Amino acid sequence: MKTAFFYLGFAALGYFIGARFRSKKDSFGWLGKLLTFVVFSLITCMGYKIGSSESIINDIKEIGINSAILTVVPLIFTIIALSITRRLVGYNAKGELVPKEERKKLREGKEPKKKGKTVIPKTTFLYVAGVIAGFIFGYIMVVRTGIIDFEKGYSVVGIYITYALYLMVFLVGVDLGFDGNAPKLIKQAGVKTLIFPLVVGIATLLGVFACTIFMDYDAHDALMIGGTFCWYSLAPNIIIDGGYVATGAVAFLCNFFRVILTLITVPIVAQKIGYVETTGMAVAASMDVCIGTIESSTNKTCAIIAFVTGCVYTFIIPVTMPIIVSMNF
């Protein structure tokens, strides 16, 4: 919960500074490149954390496929649910709130089909390269050679990730401050924006439960895995501390895969399906690791929706996860 307040604080600080220098925003073109670098470094560190963990490497064949399925299916459920919901609420494919008289067409599915080729940004390939490089580096330097001590390396990387996330949220806040329309967009969206986080959570859990029907996981396992809601650093550790080591490892990999898959596919989903559909793809991570990619692939409105979604789950996960883990059924 404390993390959410830090994110809100850094975002607000960034917005204040961006608004203060709005007239000189053309001089800050380098901020976009800095944001890309921060995202790249973060996913490289995430790759390192996977590659440097001998326990995960040893079990990767057994749990990797299950984790991939438990990632892809809930993600598809989420995108479909958000696509239906944004039409009902009144957002078009570009993430714009349309007039009431036009919303009937959206609800009836009478939305102009997107034309043109899908353009995959160069950053997508950069991110893929980053996670692979991080994984290989961690595996060679920690597991294979032992040059880097696992505990020390894991600790250093964890500290860097924490502060890099603060920097990312701050930079997004600066960009929103440069634009200056955030208060107007928030007022325009209103309370109805909160329906999107709710839909994301329900769709994610339904997707996980749908998978476990055909897997060797019970309802408790499914609830624990789904209930992490992509908070890859905290939630899986709560599961492991509760004595469910194997389930915690699967949850960690699911969250890791979902963040990486979100970073890679957000531009494609935005172009071919809709902007709002990207806002909950990474659930809790929508407000930190993925916020920059979501904003650059969509618009300011969707960046705000993504931030709100991330905030909601960053607040509730520390409360709900211990309760879920302690359940006995």
JSON list of C-alpha atoms in Angstrom, two decimals, residues 78-256:
[
{"chain": "A", "resi": 78, "resn": "THR", "atom": "CA", "xyz": [-8.95, -9.28, -20.16]},
{"chain": "A", "resi": 79, "resn": "ILE", "atom": "CA", "xyz": [-8.64, -7.76, -23.63]},
{"chain": "A", "resi": 80, "resn": "ILE", "atom": "CA", "xyz": [-12.04, -9.11, -24.69]},
{"chain": "A", "resi": 81, "resn": "ALA", "atom": "CA", "xyz": [-13.72, -7.93, -21.47]},
{"chain": "A", "resi": 82, "resn": "LEU", "atom": "CA", "xyz": [-12.20, -4.45, -21.78]},
{"chain": "A", "resi": 83, "resn": "SER", "atom": "CA", "xyz": [-13.24, -4.25, -25.43]},
{"chain": "A", "resi": 84, "resn": "ILE", "atom": "CA", "xyz": [-16.86, -5.00, -24.53]},
{"chain": "A", "resi": 85, "resn": "THR", "atom": "CA", "xyz": [-16.82, -2.68, -21.52]},
{"chain": "A", "resi": 86, "resn": "ARG", "atom": "CA", "xyz": [-15.33, 0.34, -23.27]},
{"chain": "A", "resi": 87, "resn": "ARG", "atom": "CA", "xyz": [-18.10, 0.15, -25.90]},
{"chain": "A", "resi": 88, "resn": "LEU", "atom": "CA", "xyz": [-20.75, 0.00, -23.19]},
{"chain": "A", "resi": 89, "resn": "VAL", "atom": "CA", "xyz": [-19.17, 2.93, -21.35]},
{"chain": "A", "resi": 90, "resn": "GLY", "atom": "CA", "xyz": [-18.87, 4.96, -24.55]},
{"chain": "A", "resi": 91, "resn": "TYR", "atom": "CA", "xyz": [-15.22, 4.96, -25.62]},
{"chain": "A", "resi": 92, "resn": "ASN", "atom": "CA", "xyz": [-14.30, 4.48, -29.26]},
{"chain": "A", "resi": 93, "resn": "ALA", "atom": "CA", "xyz": [-11.28, 2.52, -30.48]},
{"chain": "A", "resi": 94, "resn": "LYS", "atom": "CA", "xyz": [-9.09, 5.63, -30.14]},
{"chain": "A", "resi": 95, "resn": "GLY", "atom": "CA", "xyz": [-9.86, 5.90, -26.45]},
{"chain": "A", "resi": 96, "resn": "GLU", "atom": "CA", "xyz": [-12.12, 8.93, -26.94]},
{"chain": "A", "resi": 97, "resn": "LEU", "atom": "CA", "xyz": [-15.37, 9.35, -25.00]},
{"chain": "A", "resi": 98, "resn": "VAL", "atom": "CA", "xyz": [-18.00, 9.81, -27.70]},
{"chain": "A", "resi": 99, "resn": "PRO", "atom": "CA", "xyz": [-21.25, 11.83, -27.39]},
{"chain": "A", "resi": 100, "resn": "LYS", "atom": "CA", "xyz": [-24.23, 9.96, -25.93]},
{"chain": "A", "resi": 101, "resn": "GLU", "atom": "CA", "xyz": [-26.09, 9.89, -29.24]},
{"chain": "A", "resi": 102, "resn": "GLU", "atom": "CA", "xyz": [-23.21, 7.95, -30.83]},
{"chain": "A", "resi": 103, "resn": "ARG", "atom": "CA", "xyz": [-22.79, 5.35, -28.11]},
{"chain": "A", "resi": 104, "resn": "LYS", "atom": "CA", "xyz": [-25.63, 3.16, -29.38]},
{"chain": "A", "resi": 105, "resn": "LYS", "atom": "CA", "xyz": [-23.55, 2.31, -32.46]},
{"chain": "A", "resi": 106, "resn": "LEU", "atom": "CA", "xyz": [-20.64, 1.28, -30.24]},
{"chain": "A", "resi": 107, "resn": "ARG", "atom": "CA", "xyz": [-22.86, -0.98, -28.13]},
{"chain": "A", "resi": 108, "resn": "GLU", "atom": "CA", "xyz": [-24.25, -2.60, -31.27]},
{"chain": "A", "resi": 109, "resn": "GLY", "atom": "CA", "xyz": [-20.73, -3.26, -32.52]},
{"chain": "A", "resi": 110, "resn": "LYS", "atom": "CA", "xyz": [-21.10, -0.82, -35.39]},
{"chain": "A", "resi": 111, "resn": "GLU", "atom": "CA", "xyz": [-17.60, 0.56, -35.09]},
{"chain": "A", "resi": 112, "resn": "PRO", "atom": "CA", "xyz": [-15.47, 1.41, -38.13]},
{"chain": "A", "resi": 113, "resn": "LYS", "atom": "CA", "xyz": [-12.90, -1.30, -38.72]},
{"chain": "A", "resi": 114, "resn": "LYS", "atom": "CA", "xyz": [-9.31, -0.24, -38.40]},
{"chain": "A", "resi": 115, "resn": "LYS", "atom": "CA", "xyz": [-7.44, -0.23, -41.68]},
{"chain": "A", "resi": 116, "resn": "GLY", "atom": "CA", "xyz": [-3.79, -0.23, -42.56]},
{"chain": "A", "resi": 117, "resn": "LYS", "atom": "CA", "xyz": [-0.82, -2.35, -41.69]},
{"chain": "A", "resi": 118, "resn": "THR", "atom": "CA", "xyz": [0.20, -2.99, -38.12]},
{"chain": "A", "resi": 119, "resn": "VAL", "atom": "CA", "xyz": [3.37, -1.07, -37.38]},
{"chain": "A", "resi": 120, "resn": "ILE", "atom": "CA", "xyz": [5.50, -2.71, -34.72]},
{"chain": "A", "resi": 121, "resn": "PRO", "atom": "CA", "xyz": [7.71, -0.09, -33.00]},
{"chain": "A", "resi": 122, "resn": "LYS", "atom": "CA", "xyz": [11.45, -0.66, -32.85]},
{"chain": "A", "resi": 123, "resn": "THR", "atom": "CA", "xyz": [11.19, -0.55, -29.07]},
{"chain": "A", "resi": 124, "resn": "THR", "atom": "CA", "xyz": [9.31, -3.88, -29.17]},
{"chain": "A", "resi": 125, "resn": "PHE", "atom": "CA", "xyz": [12.36, -5.63, -30.59]},
{"chain": "A", "resi": 126, "resn": "LEU", "atom": "CA", "xyz": [14.55, -3.72, -28.14]},
{"chain": "A", "resi": 127, "resn": "TYR", "atom": "CA", "xyz": [12.50, -5.01, -25.20]},
{"chain": "A", "resi": 128, "resn": "VAL", "atom": "CA", "xyz": [12.64, -8.60, -26.46]},
{"chain": "A", "resi": 129, "resn": "ALA", "atom": "CA", "xyz": [16.42, -8.31, -26.80]},
{"chain": "A", "resi": 130, "resn": "GLY", "atom": "CA", "xyz": [16.63, -6.82, -23.30]},
{"chain": "A", "resi": 131, "resn": "VAL", "atom": "CA", "xyz": [14.80, -9.62, -21.52]},
{"chain": "A", "resi": 132, "resn": "ILE", "atom": "CA", "xyz": [16.80, -12.28, -23.41]},
{"chain": "A", "resi": 133, "resn": "ALA", "atom": "CA", "xyz": [20.09, -10.53, -22.64]},
{"chain": "A", "resi": 134, "resn": "GLY", "atom": "CA", "xyz": [19.17, -10.17, -18.97]},
{"chain": "A", "resi": 135, "resn": "PHE", "atom": "CA", "xyz": [18.21, -13.84, -18.73]},
{"chain": "A", "resi": 136, "resn": "ILE", "atom": "CA", "xyz": [21.44, -15.04, -20.37]},
{"chain": "A", "resi": 137, "resn": "PHE", "atom": "CA", "xyz": [23.59, -12.72, -18.26]},
{"chain": "A", "resi": 138, "resn": "GLY", "atom": "CA", "xyz": [21.95, -13.86, -15.03]},
{"chain": "A", "resi": 139, "resn": "TYR", "atom": "CA", "xyz": [22.18, -17.53, -15.96]},
{"chain": "A", "resi": 140, "resn": "ILE", "atom": "CA", "xyz": [25.88, -17.36, -16.92]},
{"chain": "A", "resi": 141, "resn": "MET", "atom": "CA", "xyz": [27.08, -15.05, -14.15]},
{"chain": "A", "resi": 142, "resn": "VAL", "atom": "CA", "xyz": [25.09, -16.59, -11.29]},
{"chain": "A", "resi": 143, "resn": "VAL", "atom": "CA", "xyz": [23.95, -20.14, -12.07]},
{"chain": "A", "resi": 144, "resn": "ARG", "atom": "CA", "xyz": [26.74, -21.36, -14.33]},
{"chain": "A", "resi": 145, "resn": "THR", "atom": "CA", "xyz": [29.85, -19.60, -13.04]},
{"chain": "A", "resi": 146, "resn": "GLY", "atom": "CA", "xyz": [28.89, -18.15, -9.64]},
{"chain": "A", "resi": 147, "resn": "ILE", "atom": "CA", "xyz": [30.82, -14.95, -10.41]},
{"chain": "A", "resi": 148, "resn": "ILE", "atom": "CA", "xyz": [27.91, -12.97, -8.98]},
{"chain": "A", "resi": 149, "resn": "ASP", "atom": "CA", "xyz": [26.44, -14.08, -5.66]},
{"chain": "A", "resi": 150, "resn": "PHE", "atom": "CA", "xyz": [22.71, -14.76, -6.09]},
{"chain": "A", "resi": 151, "resn": "GLU", "atom": "CA", "xyz": [21.56, -12.98, -2.92]},
{"chain": "A", "resi": 152, "resn": "LYS", "atom": "CA", "xyz": [23.69, -9.89, -3.49]},
{"chain": "A", "resi": 153, "resn": "GLY", "atom": "CA", "xyz": [22.82, -9.66, -7.17]},
{"chain": "A", "resi": 154, "resn": "TYR", "atom": "CA", "xyz": [19.12, -10.16, -6.49]},
{"chain": "A", "resi": 155, "resn": "SER", "atom": "CA", "xyz": [19.20, -7.46, -3.82]},
{"chain": "A", "resi": 156, "resn": "VAL", "atom": "CA", "xyz": [21.01, -4.91, -6.00]},
{"chain": "A", "resi": 157, "resn": "VAL", "atom": "CA", "xyz": [18.70, -5.54, -8.95]},
{"chain": "A", "resi": 158, "resn": "GLY", "atom": "CA", "xyz": [15.66, -5.27, -6.67]},
{"chain": "A", "resi": 159, "resn": "ILE", "atom": "CA", "xyz": [16.80, -1.89, -5.36]},
{"chain": "A", "resi": 160, "resn": "TYR", "atom": "CA", "xyz": [17.42, -0.62, -8.89]},
{"chain": "A", "resi": 161, "resn": "ILE", "atom": "CA", "xyz": [13.98, -1.79, -10.05]},
{"chain": "A", "resi": 162, "resn": "THR", "atom": "CA", "xyz": [12.30, 0.03, -7.17]},
{"chain": "A", "resi": 163, "resn": "TYR", "atom": "CA", "xyz": [13.89, 3.39, -7.94]},
{"chain": "A", "resi": 164, "resn": "ALA", "atom": "CA", "xyz": [13.66, 2.94, -11.71]},
{"chain": "A", "resi": 165, "resn": "LEU", "atom": "CA", "xyz": [9.90, 2.47, -11.33]},
{"chain": "A", "resi": 166, "resn": "TYR", "atom": "CA", "xyz": [9.67, 5.68, -9.33]},
{"chain": "A", "resi": 167, "resn": "LEU", "atom": "CA", "xyz": [11.61, 7.46, -12.08]},
{"chain": "A", "resi": 168, "resn": "MET", "atom": "CA", "xyz": [9.30, 6.03, -14.75]},
{"chain": "A", "resi": 169, "resn": "VAL", "atom": "CA", "xyz": [6.15, 7.16, -12.99]},
{"chain": "A", "resi": 170, "resn": "PHE", "atom": "CA", "xyz": [7.74, 10.57, -12.45]},
{"chain": "A", "resi": 171, "resn": "LEU", "atom": "CA", "xyz": [8.59, 10.89, -16.17]},
{"chain": "A", "resi": 172, "resn": "VAL", "atom": "CA", "xyz": [5.04, 9.97, -17.18]},
{"chain": "A", "resi": 173, "resn": "GLY", "atom": "CA", "xyz": [3.79, 12.59, -14.74]},
{"chain": "A", "resi": 174, "resn": "VAL", "atom": "CA", "xyz": [6.09, 15.17, -16.37]},
{"chain": "A", "resi": 175, "resn": "ASP", "atom": "CA", "xyz": [4.70, 14.28, -19.80]},
{"chain": "A", "resi": 176, "resn": "LEU", "atom": "CA", "xyz": [1.13, 14.66, -18.54]},
{"chain": "A", "resi": 177, "resn": "GLY", "atom": "CA", "xyz": [2.14, 18.01, -17.04]},
{"chain": "A", "resi": 178, "resn": "PHE", "atom": "CA", "xyz": [3.52, 19.15, -20.40]},
{"chain": "A", "resi": 179, "resn": "ASP", "atom": "CA", "xyz": [0.17, 18.29, -21.99]},
{"chain": "A", "resi": 180, "resn": "GLY", "atom": "CA", "xyz": [-1.85, 20.04, -19.29]},
{"chain": "A", "resi": 181, "resn": "ASN", "atom": "CA", "xyz": [-5.15, 18.27, -19.98]},
{"chain": "A", "resi": 182, "resn": "ALA", "atom": "CA", "xyz": [-5.00, 15.65, -17.22]},
{"chain": "A", "resi": 183, "resn": "PRO", "atom": "CA", "xyz": [-7.50, 17.39, -14.86]},
{"chain": "A", "resi": 184, "resn": "LYS", "atom": "CA", "xyz": [-9.92, 17.85, -17.75]},
{"chain": "A", "resi": 185, "resn": "LEU", "atom": "CA", "xyz": [-9.54, 14.24, -18.86]},
{"chain": "A", "resi": 186, "resn": "ILE", "atom": "CA", "xyz": [-10.05, 12.93, -15.32]},
{"chain": "A", "resi": 187, "resn": "LYS", "atom": "CA", "xyz": [-13.18, 15.05, -14.90]},
{"chain": "A", "resi": 188, "resn": "GLN", "atom": "CA", "xyz": [-14.47, 13.93, -18.29]},
{"chain": "A", "resi": 189, "resn": "ALA", "atom": "CA", "xyz": [-13.92, 10.26, -17.52]},
{"chain": "A", "resi": 190, "resn": "GLY", "atom": "CA", "xyz": [-15.46, 10.53, -14.07]},
{"chain": "A", "resi": 191, "resn": "VAL", "atom": "CA", "xyz": [-16.20, 7.71, -11.64]},
{"chain": "A", "resi": 192, "resn": "LYS", "atom": "CA", "xyz": [-17.11, 5.39, -14.51]},
{"chain": "A", "resi": 193, "resn": "THR", "atom": "CA", "xyz": [-13.37, 4.91, -15.09]},
{"chain": "A", "resi": 194, "resn": "LEU", "atom": "CA", "xyz": [-13.33, 2.66, -12.02]},
{"chain": "A", "resi": 195, "resn": "ILE", "atom": "CA", "xyz": [-15.36, 0.06, -13.89]},
{"chain": "A", "resi": 196, "resn": "PHE", "atom": "CA", "xyz": [-12.29, -0.83, -15.96]},
{"chain": "A", "resi": 197, "resn": "PRO", "atom": "CA", "xyz": [-10.17, -2.06, -13.01]},
{"chain": "A", "resi": 198, "resn": "LEU", "atom": "CA", "xyz": [-13.13, -4.12, -11.81]},
{"chain": "A", "resi": 199, "resn": "VAL", "atom": "CA", "xyz": [-13.55, -5.73, -15.22]},
{"chain": "A", "resi": 200, "resn": "VAL", "atom": "CA", "xyz": [-9.82, -6.42, -15.44]},
{"chain": "A", "resi": 201, "resn": "GLY", "atom": "CA", "xyz": [-9.82, -8.26, -12.11]},
{"chain": "A", "resi": 202, "resn": "ILE", "atom": "CA", "xyz": [-12.89, -10.36, -12.90]},
{"chain": "A", "resi": 203, "resn": "ALA", "atom": "CA", "xyz": [-11.61, -11.26, -16.39]},
{"chain": "A", "resi": 204, "resn": "THR", "atom": "CA", "xyz": [-8.18, -12.23, -15.03]},
{"chain": "A", "resi": 205, "resn": "LEU", "atom": "CA", "xyz": [-9.64, -14.54, -12.39]},
{"chain": "A", "resi": 206, "resn": "LEU", "atom": "CA", "xyz": [-12.09, -16.10, -14.85]},
{"chain": "A", "resi": 207, "resn": "GLY", "atom": "CA", "xyz": [-9.23, -16.73, -17.27]},
{"chain": "A", "resi": 208, "resn": "VAL", "atom": "CA", "xyz": [-7.15, -18.46, -14.60]},
{"chain": "A", "resi": 209, "resn": "PHE", "atom": "CA", "xyz": [-10.06, -20.60, -13.40]},
{"chain": "A", "resi": 210, "resn": "ALA", "atom": "CA", "xyz": [-10.84, -21.56, -17.00]},
{"chain": "A", "resi": 211, "resn": "CYS", "atom": "CA", "xyz": [-7.26, -22.81, -17.39]},
{"chain": "A", "resi": 212, "resn": "THR", "atom": "CA", "xyz": [-7.16, -24.76, -14.15]},
{"chain": "A", "resi": 213, "resn": "ILE", "atom": "CA", "xyz": [-10.17, -26.84, -15.20]},
{"chain": "A", "resi": 214, "resn": "PHE", "atom": "CA", "xyz": [-7.75, -28.68, -17.47]},
{"chain": "A", "resi": 215, "resn": "MET", "atom": "CA", "xyz": [-4.69, -28.45, -15.20]},
{"chain": "A", "resi": 216, "resn": "ASP", "atom": "CA", "xyz": [-3.56, -30.02, -11.96]},
{"chain": "A", "resi": 217, "resn": "TYR", "atom": "CA", "xyz": [-4.46, -26.99, -9.83]},
{"chain": "A", "resi": 218, "resn": "ASP", "atom": "CA", "xyz": [-7.32, -26.68, -7.36]},
{"chain": "A", "resi": 219, "resn": "ALA", "atom": "CA", "xyz": [-9.51, -23.63, -6.76]},
{"chain": "A", "resi": 220, "resn": "HIS", "atom": "CA", "xyz": [-7.21, -22.33, -4.03]},
{"chain": "A", "resi": 221, "resn": "ASP", "atom": "CA", "xyz": [-4.19, -22.47, -6.34]},
{"chain": "A", "resi": 222, "resn": "ALA", "atom": "CA", "xyz": [-6.15, -20.71, -9.07]},
{"chain": "A", "resi": 223, "resn": "LEU", "atom": "CA", "xyz": [-7.24, -17.94, -6.70]},
{"chain": "A", "resi": 224, "resn": "MET", "atom": "CA", "xyz": [-3.69, -17.44, -5.44]},
{"chain": "A", "resi": 225, "resn": "ILE", "atom": "CA", "xyz": [-2.21, -17.31, -8.95]},
{"chain": "A", "resi": 226, "resn": "GLY", "atom": "CA", "xyz": [-4.91, -15.02, -10.33]},
{"chain": "A", "resi": 227, "resn": "GLY", "atom": "CA", "xyz": [-5.02, -12.89, -7.19]},
{"chain": "A", "resi": 228, "resn": "THR", "atom": "CA", "xyz": [-1.43, -11.72, -7.66]},
{"chain": "A", "resi": 229, "resn": "PHE", "atom": "CA", "xyz": [-2.75, -9.47, -10.45]},
{"chain": "A", "resi": 230, "resn": "CYS", "atom": "CA", "xyz": [0.69, -9.01, -11.98]},
{"chain": "A", "resi": 231, "resn": "TRP", "atom": "CA", "xyz": [2.44, -7.61, -8.92]},
{"chain": "A", "resi": 232, "resn": "TYR", "atom": "CA", "xyz": [5.46, -9.78, -9.67]},
{"chain": "A", "resi": 233, "resn": "SER", "atom": "CA", "xyz": [7.67, -8.54, -6.80]},
{"chain": "A", "resi": 234, "resn": "LEU", "atom": "CA", "xyz": [5.33, -8.72, -3.80]},
{"chain": "A", "resi": 235, "resn": "ALA", "atom": "CA", "xyz": [2.39, -11.06, -4.37]},
{"chain": "A", "resi": 236, "resn": "PRO", "atom": "CA", "xyz": [4.27, -14.28, -5.28]},
{"chain": "A", "resi": 237, "resn": "ASN", "atom": "CA", "xyz": [6.46, -13.86, -2.20]},
{"chain": "A", "resi": 238, "resn": "ILE", "atom": "CA", "xyz": [3.34, -13.74, -0.01]},
{"chain": "A", "resi": 239, "resn": "ILE", "atom": "CA", "xyz": [2.30, -17.07, -1.52]},
{"chain": "A", "resi": 240, "resn": "ILE", "atom": "CA", "xyz": [5.74, -18.60, -0.96]},
{"chain": "A", "resi": 241, "resn": "ASP", "atom": "CA", "xyz": [5.89, -17.30, 2.61]},
{"chain": "A", "resi": 242, "resn": "GLY", "atom": "CA", "xyz": [2.54, -19.01, 3.17]},
{"chain": "A", "resi": 243, "resn": "GLY", "atom": "CA", "xyz": [4.12, -22.37, 2.35]},
{"chain": "A", "resi": 244, "resn": "TYR", "atom": "CA", "xyz": [2.97, -22.72, -1.26]},
{"chain": "A", "resi": 245, "resn": "VAL", "atom": "CA", "xyz": [6.39, -22.64, -2.90]},
{"chain": "A", "resi": 246, "resn": "ALA", "atom": "CA", "xyz": [5.46, -24.32, -6.21]},
{"chain": "A", "resi": 247, "resn": "THR", "atom": "CA", "xyz": [2.34, -22.18, -6.63]},
{"chain": "A", "resi": 248, "resn": "GLY", "atom": "CA", "xyz": [4.36, -19.05, -5.81]},
{"chain": "A", "resi": 249, "resn": "ALA", "atom": "CA", "xyz": [6.91, -19.93, -8.49]},
{"chain": "A", "resi": 250, "resn": "VAL", "atom": "CA", "xyz": [4.15, -20.38, -11.08]},
{"chain": "A", "resi": 251, "resn": "ALA", "atom": "CA", "xyz": [2.58, -17.08, -10.01]},
{"chain": "A", "resi": 252, "resn": "PHE", "atom": "CA", "xyz": [5.92, -15.30, -10.35]},
{"chain": "A", "resi": 253, "resn": "LEU", "atom": "CA", "xyz": [6.47, -16.65, -13.86]},
{"chain": "A", "resi": 254, "resn": "CYS", "atom": "CA", "xyz": [2.88, -15.80, -14.85]},
{"chain": "A", "resi": 255, "resn": "ASN", "atom": "CA", "xyz": [3.37, -12.21, -13.71]},
{"chain": "A", "resi": 256, "resn": "PHE", "atom": "CA", "xyz": [6.75, -11.98, -15.42]}
]
